[in-house]
Amino acid sequence: MLAQDSIVFGVHSNTAPLEWRNNGVDQGFNIELMNRIGQLTNKRIIVRRKSFQQLLHDVHNPNSDIDVITVVSPVNMDRQLAQSDPIYATHAKAYTLQGKALINNWADLVGKRVAIKKGAFVDVYLSDKLQKFDRVDVDLYETGFQLLIKNQVDVVIAESFVARRLQPMYPSVRSSSDALIYGAFNFVANATKAEQMNQINDALRQLKLSGEYDLLVNKWFGTGREKVDLTFTEKRLFALAIVVAFISAAGLVYTGFISASLRRHAKALNAELTQRKLIEAEISELSQQFQSVLDGIPNGVTIVNQALQHLWSNDNNIHLLDSAEFYYIDNDVFNLKTAVFNVLSSQTSFTADMRYQQQFWQLQLHPIAYDQVVILLEESTEQHRLRQANEEASRLASLGELSAGIAHEINNPTGLIVHAVSLFSAAMKDLTPAASHYQKQNPFWLIAGLQPDVAIKELQYSCGSIEEGAKRISRIVNDLKRYAMPHIADEYTRVCLNDVVQVAQRLTANQTKAHQVSIILSALSPCINGDAQQLHQVLINLIQNACNASAAKQAEIVIETSVQDDKAILSIVDNGCGMNSATLKRITEPFFTTRRNEGGSGLGLSVCSKIIKEHQGEMQILSTLGHGTRIRLTFALAH
């Protein structure tokens, strides 16, 4: 037969959708449809199976041995080649094991192991999209279901018609989402095969107009019907028929013996059945009421056993308990297994404040049986922030009343000291020649037991020390006033965080010269609304703290700006001595310092915290004793 008397269809799947074999013979919707197209076009139909990549190459190659390829592709995929009228629509959705959480959208797949059939239309759809899940490539959808049973993947994204065929063979697998991707089955050909594609389209339209296409669709895609392997079904039905025959024969004999007994017990059974129905109705009503109460509880409630198996849960946030980012509020590591073991061992309840990313949670564990624990999980971010704001407001109120009196009582004597020291310094300069002249006349003259020239130098040094101390007292008072002073946000302007980092780097060059400082600036140049001088003050203070904490020769400090979503991020990381949980809790309290002996006032981070909050920002401090500190400042981007 000549090439023009045949149509060569290329099929990329080893198990094309809705195709089976019965005694070695291919059958299915696609097989019957292609055969009818061959009859109407008076062409011989040849089916060749190739890989998806080979078919894509062939459909663009006019000299290939493939005339038409049959593909399922996403509905939003741009098709440049000649194609048939739509044949049927399909979709893909997520499948998980029974009891697992539902998948509402793509965001629910983040962090999960997801099986994707290589070369399928799901793979094509995802090829140019960011995938935030752990992808596991499989050759067949059935392979994905097998991995799901073995807990080697968490989710399988499968074409719905194939999944419907597979689900009876894997009863522990369920459909857990609505359609995630919509696709269409089409025939696609090279532009040189346009005439041939027109013939195929004419045949398709004839089948649709005659109603034969609808009969084929109803036969293979009928609502609620699942197509299965016919050979396997025939064998099962035959074996079932034999079993039924034996049971029927035995039943006839047995029925003769028990019919009399059944009649005697019929009335008693009817009475008992009526009573049981009443009891079951009451139990069902109580169960529904109890379930409604549990579902209405605002807290997340989960019951687990000692092996951490979830016996019941109404909580969509229960995955937090297994997250590495879910830790105690004092940064200690949380381990669910250890917590459950301790509660069961002591048979006492356990309550703790927890933190997950930027959220705060309250966790409660209560023993309810010898080997079962009920877990209550409630978000407390708003309560935590209100409590912090209330504590800080109380401190500010007290400090505001105190600072005015301190400023007045300290600044006045400090001013007198500075003024007097200036007079002493000027007097020392004038008295030096007179002292030198007098010493020549009286070689044994001493000042405070010292030689006059030595005594004058000591006096000059003491004047300088007194002046420096007075100025330091003045700076501390100014910091105290700045901490309690309100700020007007209307004065804010557009400030680039990259510029803030560069200015702070220049101003702290003397302190950082003994450290290895790395600057990583975002190419997006994040800008916020704020006061540049105040932001300089914050970063300079953080750099100085990092230098003080990193005294070793291999000390490293990394300053970085970045943009995440609608937030501008400024972070500073050091590998210094770090802080324990007790220090971390008090680090922003006024007058709290671990460097009191080195002259620290305890106001630096307090002022920084106040400035950041005035800029509607957030400061997150993560530190581990002996491993360093990471401080992350988050601000809203200026638009």
XYZ file of C-alpha atoms in Angstrom:
639
model
C 0.000 0.000 0.000
C 1.345 3.478 -0.893
C 2.245 5.993 1.811
C -0.610 8.276 0.722
C -3.060 5.373 1.326
C -2.224 5.219 5.062
C -2.152 7.476 8.111
C 0.640 6.820 10.628
C -0.416 7.862 14.132
C 2.362 8.438 16.708
C 1.455 7.666 20.318
C 3.800 8.706 23.148
C 2.318 6.763 26.084
C 3.009 3.141 26.960
C -0.481 3.054 28.445
C -2.475 5.519 26.366
C -5.536 6.900 28.199
C -8.524 4.522 28.126
C -6.730 1.819 26.105
C -6.492 -1.811 27.232
C -5.663 -5.183 25.816
C -8.023 -8.160 25.759
C -6.308 -11.409 24.772
C -3.487 -9.395 23.247
C -5.779 -7.155 21.163
C -5.723 -3.347 21.626
C -9.087 -1.769 22.310
C -10.448 1.486 23.659
C -11.939 4.841 22.624
C -8.840 5.991 20.717
C -8.496 2.659 18.856
C -12.122 2.659 17.673
C -12.023 6.361 16.781
C -8.849 6.010 14.659
C -10.243 2.916 12.904
C -13.470 4.764 11.994
C -11.412 7.722 10.712
C -9.485 5.254 8.537
C -12.728 3.820 7.136
C -14.217 7.235 6.375
C -10.992 8.527 4.740
C -10.336 5.181 3.022
C -6.899 5.097 4.680
C -5.030 2.356 6.476
C -4.368 3.254 10.128
C -0.859 2.498 11.476
C -0.019 3.139 15.161
C 3.589 3.628 16.232
C 4.657 4.232 19.823
C 7.602 6.517 20.491
C 8.919 8.666 23.323
C 7.382 12.099 23.802
C 10.636 13.811 22.744
C 10.805 11.723 19.551
C 7.212 12.614 18.666
C 7.899 16.330 19.161
C 10.872 16.020 16.801
C 8.870 14.042 14.237
C 5.924 16.436 14.152
C 8.301 19.264 13.189
C 10.149 17.098 10.605
C 8.402 16.928 7.185
C 10.412 13.805 6.304
C 9.554 11.768 9.431
C 7.704 8.462 9.322
C 4.914 9.935 11.516
C 1.978 11.755 9.901
C -0.047 12.653 12.966
C 0.649 12.501 16.697
C -2.005 11.993 19.383
C -1.377 14.085 22.478
C -3.068 15.401 25.569
C -1.810 18.934 26.221
C -2.757 21.780 28.588
C -5.642 23.863 27.267
C -3.640 27.091 27.583
C -0.690 25.713 25.567
C 0.002 27.621 22.345
C -0.369 25.274 19.378
C 1.368 26.466 16.191
C 0.926 23.259 14.123
C -2.059 21.908 12.215
C -4.443 20.213 14.615
C -7.784 18.429 14.678
C -11.016 19.580 16.232
C -11.049 18.911 19.999
C -11.742 15.218 20.617
C -12.330 15.163 24.335
C -11.465 17.252 27.361
C -9.715 15.896 30.418
C -8.011 17.180 33.535
C -5.405 16.225 36.114
C -5.711 16.439 39.870
C -3.951 15.334 43.051
C -4.247 11.876 44.599
C -3.130 10.992 48.149
C -3.564 8.187 50.657
C -6.799 8.005 52.647
C -6.706 10.228 55.754
C -4.208 12.750 54.375
C -5.076 16.446 54.096
C -6.916 17.694 51.012
C -5.029 19.611 48.335
C -6.852 22.885 47.644
C -4.331 24.490 45.284
C -0.709 24.394 44.146
C 0.429 26.134 47.364
C -0.593 23.041 49.364
C 2.092 21.029 47.495
C 4.985 23.133 48.870
C 7.579 20.887 50.518
C 5.816 17.641 49.491
C 7.172 14.804 47.343
C 5.055 14.855 44.166
C 5.097 12.120 41.487
C 4.888 13.471 37.893
C 4.680 11.235 34.820
C 7.581 12.137 32.544
C 6.386 13.407 29.161
C 2.692 13.599 30.130
C 0.682 16.793 29.677
C 1.199 17.531 33.392
C 4.968 17.513 32.743
C 4.480 19.840 29.745
C 2.378 22.221 31.825
C 4.997 22.420 34.610
C 8.026 22.736 32.302
C 8.148 26.562 32.446
C 6.747 27.069 35.945
C 8.458 27.433 39.308
C 8.053 24.198 41.278
C 8.222 24.595 45.059
C 7.724 20.900 45.718
C 10.099 17.928 45.509
C 9.417 16.413 42.115
C 9.706 12.636 41.570
C 9.615 11.597 37.878
C 7.859 8.304 37.048
C 7.335 6.387 33.793
C 3.649 5.557 34.424
C 0.861 6.938 36.562
C 0.555 3.447 38.067
C 4.196 3.648 39.170
C 3.297 6.856 41.010
C 0.394 5.062 42.779
C 2.766 2.255 43.820
C 5.262 4.796 45.267
C 2.345 6.461 47.111
C 1.386 3.129 48.732
C 5.014 2.689 49.856
C 5.109 6.244 51.342
C 7.936 7.146 48.959
C 5.890 10.101 47.630
C 3.180 12.224 49.277
C 1.082 13.166 46.220
C 0.523 11.886 42.659
C -0.753 14.317 40.008
C -2.521 12.081 37.465
C -4.824 12.386 34.463
C -8.353 11.738 35.741
C -9.454 9.006 33.303
C -6.365 6.899 33.966
C -6.691 7.441 37.722
C -10.317 6.274 37.605
C -9.152 3.025 36.049
C -6.342 2.587 38.603
C -8.236 3.464 41.806
C -10.180 0.145 42.094
C -6.784 -1.616 42.145
C -5.466 0.762 44.876
C -8.331 1.242 47.379
C -6.159 3.167 49.855
C -5.662 5.960 47.279
C -8.223 8.740 47.028
C -8.869 11.830 44.915
C -7.898 14.764 47.149
C -8.348 17.897 45.008
C -10.387 19.571 42.334
C -8.913 19.845 38.836
C -5.458 21.460 38.920
C -4.783 21.352 35.148
C -7.209 21.144 32.229
C -6.140 19.420 29.031
C -7.475 18.527 25.620
C -6.904 15.431 23.464
C -6.088 16.343 19.850
C -4.441 15.044 16.728
C -1.508 17.288 15.695
C 0.351 17.226 12.371
C 3.174 19.035 10.567
C 2.162 21.954 8.352
C 2.968 19.808 5.295
C 0.200 17.420 6.411
C -2.475 20.087 6.450
C -4.517 18.386 3.711
C -4.414 15.108 5.594
C -5.525 16.902 8.777
C -8.467 18.421 6.869
C -9.530 14.879 5.884
C -9.302 13.773 9.535
C -11.372 16.777 10.648
C -14.008 16.014 7.970
C -14.220 12.448 9.268
C -14.545 13.642 12.857
C -17.374 15.980 11.884
C -19.191 13.197 10.057
C -18.978 11.011 13.164
C -20.310 13.848 15.335
C -23.161 14.723 12.968
C -24.192 11.082 12.634
C -24.227 10.585 16.398
C -21.656 7.799 16.217
C -19.113 9.936 18.091
C -21.578 10.329 20.999
C -22.091 6.549 21.078
C -18.335 6.020 21.334
C -18.044 8.610 24.116
C -20.909 7.021 26.049
C -19.463 3.554 25.531
C -16.013 4.395 26.889
C -16.511 7.520 29.005
C -20.024 6.893 30.339
C -20.689 8.768 33.609
C -19.872 6.682 36.647
C -18.481 3.763 34.629
C -14.948 2.536 35.158
C -13.244 0.622 32.311
C -11.168 -2.304 33.500
C -9.087 -5.055 32.023
C -11.700 -7.287 30.309
C -9.711 -10.504 30.580
C -9.255 -10.025 34.295
C -12.939 -9.171 34.685
C -14.078 -12.253 32.750
C -11.918 -14.525 34.924
C -13.232 -12.933 38.107
C -16.850 -13.253 36.952
C -16.357 -16.897 35.955
C -14.778 -17.749 39.312
C -17.526 -15.831 41.096
C -20.202 -17.692 39.162
C -18.773 -21.072 40.247
C -18.613 -19.939 43.885
C -22.166 -18.603 43.708
C -23.368 -21.876 42.235
C -21.874 -23.898 45.090
C -23.165 -21.472 47.662
C -26.632 -21.543 46.097
C -26.755 -25.338 46.188
C -25.577 -25.453 49.775
C -27.951 -22.653 50.628
C -30.960 -24.567 49.300
C -30.140 -27.520 51.523
C -29.372 -25.363 54.524
C -32.485 -23.247 54.005
C -34.675 -26.308 54.414
C -33.227 -26.954 57.842
C -33.323 -23.451 59.202
C -36.570 -22.130 57.681
C -38.607 -23.418 60.581
C -36.199 -21.896 63.105
C -36.260 -18.569 61.288
C -40.026 -18.378 61.469
C -39.911 -18.961 65.226
C -37.371 -16.195 65.746
C -38.810 -13.728 63.230
C -40.969 -11.847 65.687
C -38.177 -11.677 68.291
C -35.710 -10.423 65.684
C -38.103 -7.762 64.425
C -38.580 -6.457 67.940
C -34.823 -6.470 68.569
C -34.179 -4.750 65.215
C -36.634 -2.003 66.054
C -34.943 -1.453 69.406
C -31.483 -1.370 67.781
C -32.592 1.179 65.203
C -33.778 3.461 67.980
C -30.465 3.087 69.833
C -28.446 3.621 66.621
C -30.423 6.775 65.867
C -29.662 8.148 69.343
C -25.961 7.225 69.041
C -25.790 8.814 65.580
C -27.362 12.023 66.872
C -24.941 12.167 69.810
C -22.003 11.487 67.471
C -23.066 14.298 65.135
C -23.448 16.684 68.056
C -20.041 15.739 69.434
C -18.449 16.136 65.989
C -20.082 19.552 65.573
C -18.678 20.643 68.937
C -15.177 19.439 68.003
C -15.292 21.085 64.566
C -16.492 24.328 66.139
C -13.617 24.552 68.603
C -11.336 27.451 67.519
C -8.281 25.510 68.684
C -6.698 22.864 66.484
C -7.316 19.509 68.184
C -5.361 16.359 67.313
C -5.217 12.991 69.041
C -2.039 10.925 68.628
C -0.714 7.746 70.206
C 2.767 7.062 71.521
C 3.903 6.075 67.996
C 2.758 9.570 66.783
C -0.009 8.095 64.624
C -2.819 10.635 64.043
C -6.016 9.046 65.407
C -8.220 12.126 64.835
C -7.711 15.769 63.926
C -9.647 18.910 62.986
C -6.449 20.938 62.541
C -5.078 21.966 59.148
C -1.942 23.307 60.859
C -0.873 20.004 62.426
C 2.025 19.819 59.936
C 3.762 22.533 61.997
C 4.598 19.953 64.655
C 6.956 18.194 62.224
C 8.516 21.370 60.808
C 12.145 22.213 61.599
C 11.083 25.909 61.817
C 8.634 25.201 64.673
C 10.570 25.840 67.879
C 10.140 27.114 71.416
C 9.873 30.881 71.821
C 13.306 30.895 73.488
C 14.759 29.240 70.313
C 15.192 25.792 71.885
C 14.581 22.928 69.438
C 11.130 21.275 69.629
C 10.740 17.521 69.185
C 7.190 16.149 69.154
C 8.216 12.591 69.994
C 10.113 13.716 73.092
C 7.248 15.971 74.233
C 4.655 13.173 73.833
C 6.906 10.707 75.663
C 7.390 13.113 78.593
C 3.649 13.809 78.891
C 2.767 10.090 78.822
C 5.561 9.193 81.247
C 4.579 11.838 83.803
C 0.839 11.774 83.008
C 0.842 15.565 83.418
C -0.169 18.282 80.972
C 2.362 20.409 79.141
C 1.953 23.996 77.840
C 4.506 26.026 75.872
C 4.709 29.168 73.739
C 6.050 28.374 70.276
C 7.285 30.254 67.241
C 6.972 29.431 63.522
C 8.562 31.895 61.081
C 6.840 35.211 61.950
C 3.951 33.608 63.858
C 3.484 32.715 67.528
C 1.514 29.663 68.712
C 0.440 28.167 72.025
C 0.922 24.401 72.269
C -0.810 22.214 74.856
C -0.373 18.462 75.358
C -2.750 16.562 77.677
C -2.684 12.816 78.414
C -6.100 11.228 77.830
C -5.125 7.562 78.072
C -2.168 5.356 78.845
C -0.759 5.776 75.332
C -2.738 8.680 73.830
C -2.261 12.441 73.926
C -4.542 15.262 72.821
C -2.678 18.163 71.206
C -4.193 21.668 71.232
C -2.592 24.166 68.855
C -3.750 27.807 68.781
C -2.184 30.778 67.000
C -1.355 33.540 69.485
C 0.504 35.984 67.243
C -1.874 38.861 67.914
C -1.967 38.246 71.679
C 1.836 38.020 71.780
C 2.265 41.289 69.919
C -0.341 43.035 72.076
C 1.428 41.781 75.211
C 4.779 43.003 73.904
C 3.278 46.363 72.956
C 1.687 46.700 76.391
C 4.965 45.845 78.162
C 6.891 48.296 76.027
C 4.249 50.995 76.520
C 4.555 50.533 80.288
C 8.336 50.784 80.117
C 8.120 53.863 77.889
C 5.636 55.553 80.214
C 7.894 54.977 83.207
C 10.982 55.953 81.264
C 9.324 59.061 79.883
C 8.601 60.334 83.380
C 12.078 59.412 84.558
C 14.073 60.718 81.594
C 13.076 64.390 81.988
C 14.257 64.494 85.595
C 17.433 62.522 84.797
C 18.263 64.805 81.856
C 17.851 67.917 84.016
C 19.702 66.526 87.034
C 22.616 65.107 85.011
C 23.019 67.631 82.167
C 23.442 70.610 84.521
C 26.358 69.209 86.564
C 27.798 67.670 83.419
C 27.804 71.110 81.785
C 29.562 72.550 84.819
C 32.186 69.787 84.653
C 32.842 70.382 80.931
C 33.052 74.153 81.510
C 35.419 73.732 84.496
C 37.628 71.261 82.626
C 37.948 73.702 79.740
C 39.083 76.354 82.228
C 41.589 73.923 83.822
C 42.989 72.951 80.403
C 43.471 76.619 79.434
C 45.032 77.331 82.844
C 47.480 74.422 82.440
C 48.743 75.903 79.177
C 49.294 79.305 80.822
C 50.893 77.875 83.998
C 53.352 75.594 82.196
C 55.928 78.406 81.386
C 55.614 79.848 84.931
C 56.117 76.417 86.500
C 59.187 75.844 84.336
C 60.624 79.246 85.308
C 59.946 78.658 89.021
C 61.524 75.191 88.932
C 64.772 76.685 87.651
C 64.873 78.978 90.702
C 63.809 76.211 93.107
C 65.059 72.831 91.767
C 63.549 70.953 94.742
C 59.985 72.250 94.180
C 57.359 69.417 93.803
C 53.681 69.452 92.837
C 51.657 66.751 94.654
C 54.903 64.881 95.210
C 55.812 64.903 91.506
C 58.271 66.819 89.391
C 56.500 69.929 88.049
C 56.735 68.873 84.357
C 55.406 65.369 85.181
C 52.651 66.764 87.389
C 51.494 69.183 84.652
C 51.306 66.337 82.099
C 49.276 64.249 84.561
C 46.947 67.197 85.172
C 46.485 67.705 81.418
C 45.749 63.957 80.964
C 43.299 64.032 83.890
C 41.499 67.041 82.343
C 41.126 65.108 79.089
C 39.808 62.020 80.906
C 37.291 64.137 82.863
C 36.121 65.846 79.666
C 35.722 62.495 77.840
C 33.772 61.046 80.783
C 31.481 64.080 80.911
C 30.814 63.817 77.181
C 30.042 60.116 77.548
C 27.555 60.922 80.318
C 25.951 63.459 77.963
C 25.679 60.861 75.155
C 23.975 58.354 77.477
C 21.469 61.007 78.574
C 20.759 61.893 74.932
C 20.189 58.196 74.109
C 17.809 57.991 77.047
C 15.903 61.045 75.849
C 15.858 59.668 72.303
C 14.400 56.363 73.539
C 11.438 58.061 75.225
C 10.953 60.797 72.593
C 8.008 60.345 70.155
C 8.739 60.586 66.441
C 6.595 62.076 63.696
C 6.295 59.624 60.766
C 5.076 62.380 58.411
C 8.688 63.509 58.030
C 9.739 60.240 56.359
C 11.177 60.243 52.827
C 12.112 57.531 50.341
C 15.339 55.832 51.521
C 17.345 53.143 49.680
C 18.599 50.392 52.008
C 21.668 49.873 49.799
C 22.666 53.510 50.481
C 22.086 53.018 54.220
C 24.462 50.021 54.207
C 27.168 51.908 52.285
C 27.005 54.951 54.605
C 27.101 52.773 57.739
C 30.055 50.832 56.295
C 32.036 54.036 55.805
C 31.221 55.380 59.266
C 32.263 52.112 60.969
C 35.377 51.486 58.882
C 37.674 52.002 61.903
C 35.771 49.414 64.033
C 35.508 46.810 61.231
C 39.070 47.003 59.903
C 40.068 43.985 62.010
C 37.119 41.910 60.743
C 36.231 40.276 57.445
C 33.120 42.154 56.319
C 31.075 40.971 53.303
C 28.497 43.304 51.735
C 25.779 41.732 49.525
C 23.503 44.390 48.006
C 20.296 43.509 46.159
C 20.244 44.446 42.490
C 16.617 45.583 42.994
C 17.784 48.464 45.272
C 15.005 48.071 47.891
C 13.568 51.398 49.066
C 11.407 52.173 52.108
C 9.763 55.260 53.610
C 11.826 56.410 56.570
C 14.436 58.649 58.164
C 17.892 57.988 56.696
C 19.813 59.256 59.748
C 17.833 57.045 62.115
C 18.385 54.018 59.882
C 22.122 54.836 59.789
C 22.058 54.892 63.600
C 20.376 51.447 63.715
C 22.811 49.755 61.328
C 25.891 51.391 62.900
C 24.783 50.133 66.314
C 24.231 46.596 64.950
C 27.642 46.599 63.236
C 29.356 47.747 66.427
C 27.589 45.016 68.415
C 28.692 42.424 65.838
C 32.292 43.662 66.123
C 32.166 43.459 69.935
C 30.770 39.888 69.750
C 33.343 38.757 67.126
C 36.727 39.280 68.741
C 38.412 36.229 67.147
C 40.866 36.577 64.267
C 38.542 34.647 61.902
C 35.634 36.960 62.736
C 33.204 37.358 59.827
C 30.352 39.814 59.413
C 27.887 39.597 56.487
C 25.525 42.497 55.688
C 22.885 41.801 53.037
C 19.876 43.513 51.467
C 17.147 41.641 49.584
C 13.507 41.763 48.472
C 10.951 39.078 49.347
C 7.379 39.518 48.111
C 6.472 43.119 49.098
C 9.072 43.328 51.879
C 12.544 44.886 51.991
C 14.998 42.824 54.050
C 18.196 44.031 55.764
C 20.180 41.354 57.616
C 23.480 41.295 59.501
C 25.113 38.002 60.477
C 28.207 37.379 62.612
C 30.011 34.263 63.795
C 30.736 35.660 67.248
C 30.016 34.425 70.746
C 26.204 34.392 70.342
C 23.642 34.683 73.148
C 21.804 32.257 75.385
C 18.009 32.230 75.658
C 17.973 34.324 78.869
C 20.008 37.114 77.263
C 17.966 36.943 74.061
C 14.735 37.575 75.968
C 16.042 40.835 77.485
C 18.272 42.108 74.684
C 16.022 45.088 73.800
C 15.230 46.110 77.384
C 16.469 49.588 78.342
C 19.684 49.539 80.423
C 20.201 45.774 79.931
C 23.745 45.028 78.762
C 26.308 42.228 78.982
C 29.131 44.769 78.515
C 28.674 46.864 81.665
C 32.366 46.465 82.547
C 33.389 47.638 79.053
C 31.237 50.766 79.295
C 28.002 49.575 77.676
C 24.917 51.620 78.586
C 22.230 49.100 77.544
C 20.365 51.647 75.417
C 21.717 50.860 71.947
C 19.377 48.018 70.952
C 16.481 49.640 72.852
C 16.782 52.757 70.676
C 17.219 50.589 67.568
C 14.073 48.607 68.408
C 12.083 51.813 68.877
C 13.308 53.280 65.565
C 12.421 50.071 63.694
C 8.899 50.028 65.163
C 8.427 53.705 64.271
C 9.245 52.661 60.687
C 6.540 49.962 60.862
C 9.295 47.341 60.630
C 10.100 44.153 62.485
C 13.366 42.951 64.015
C 13.986 39.204 64.334
C 17.023 38.064 66.348
C 18.222 34.457 66.106
C 21.294 33.538 68.137
C 23.024 30.393 69.343
C 25.619 30.476 72.084
C 29.071 29.933 70.577
C 27.831 30.025 66.953
C 26.938 33.660 66.278
C 23.898 35.861 65.745
C 21.589 36.705 62.814
C 19.520 39.913 62.950
C 16.883 40.360 60.248
C 15.081 43.688 59.734
C 11.884 43.621 57.654
C 10.222 46.765 56.210
C 7.392 47.428 53.779
C 8.639 48.390 50.310
C 7.972 51.973 49.221
C 5.647 52.135 46.182
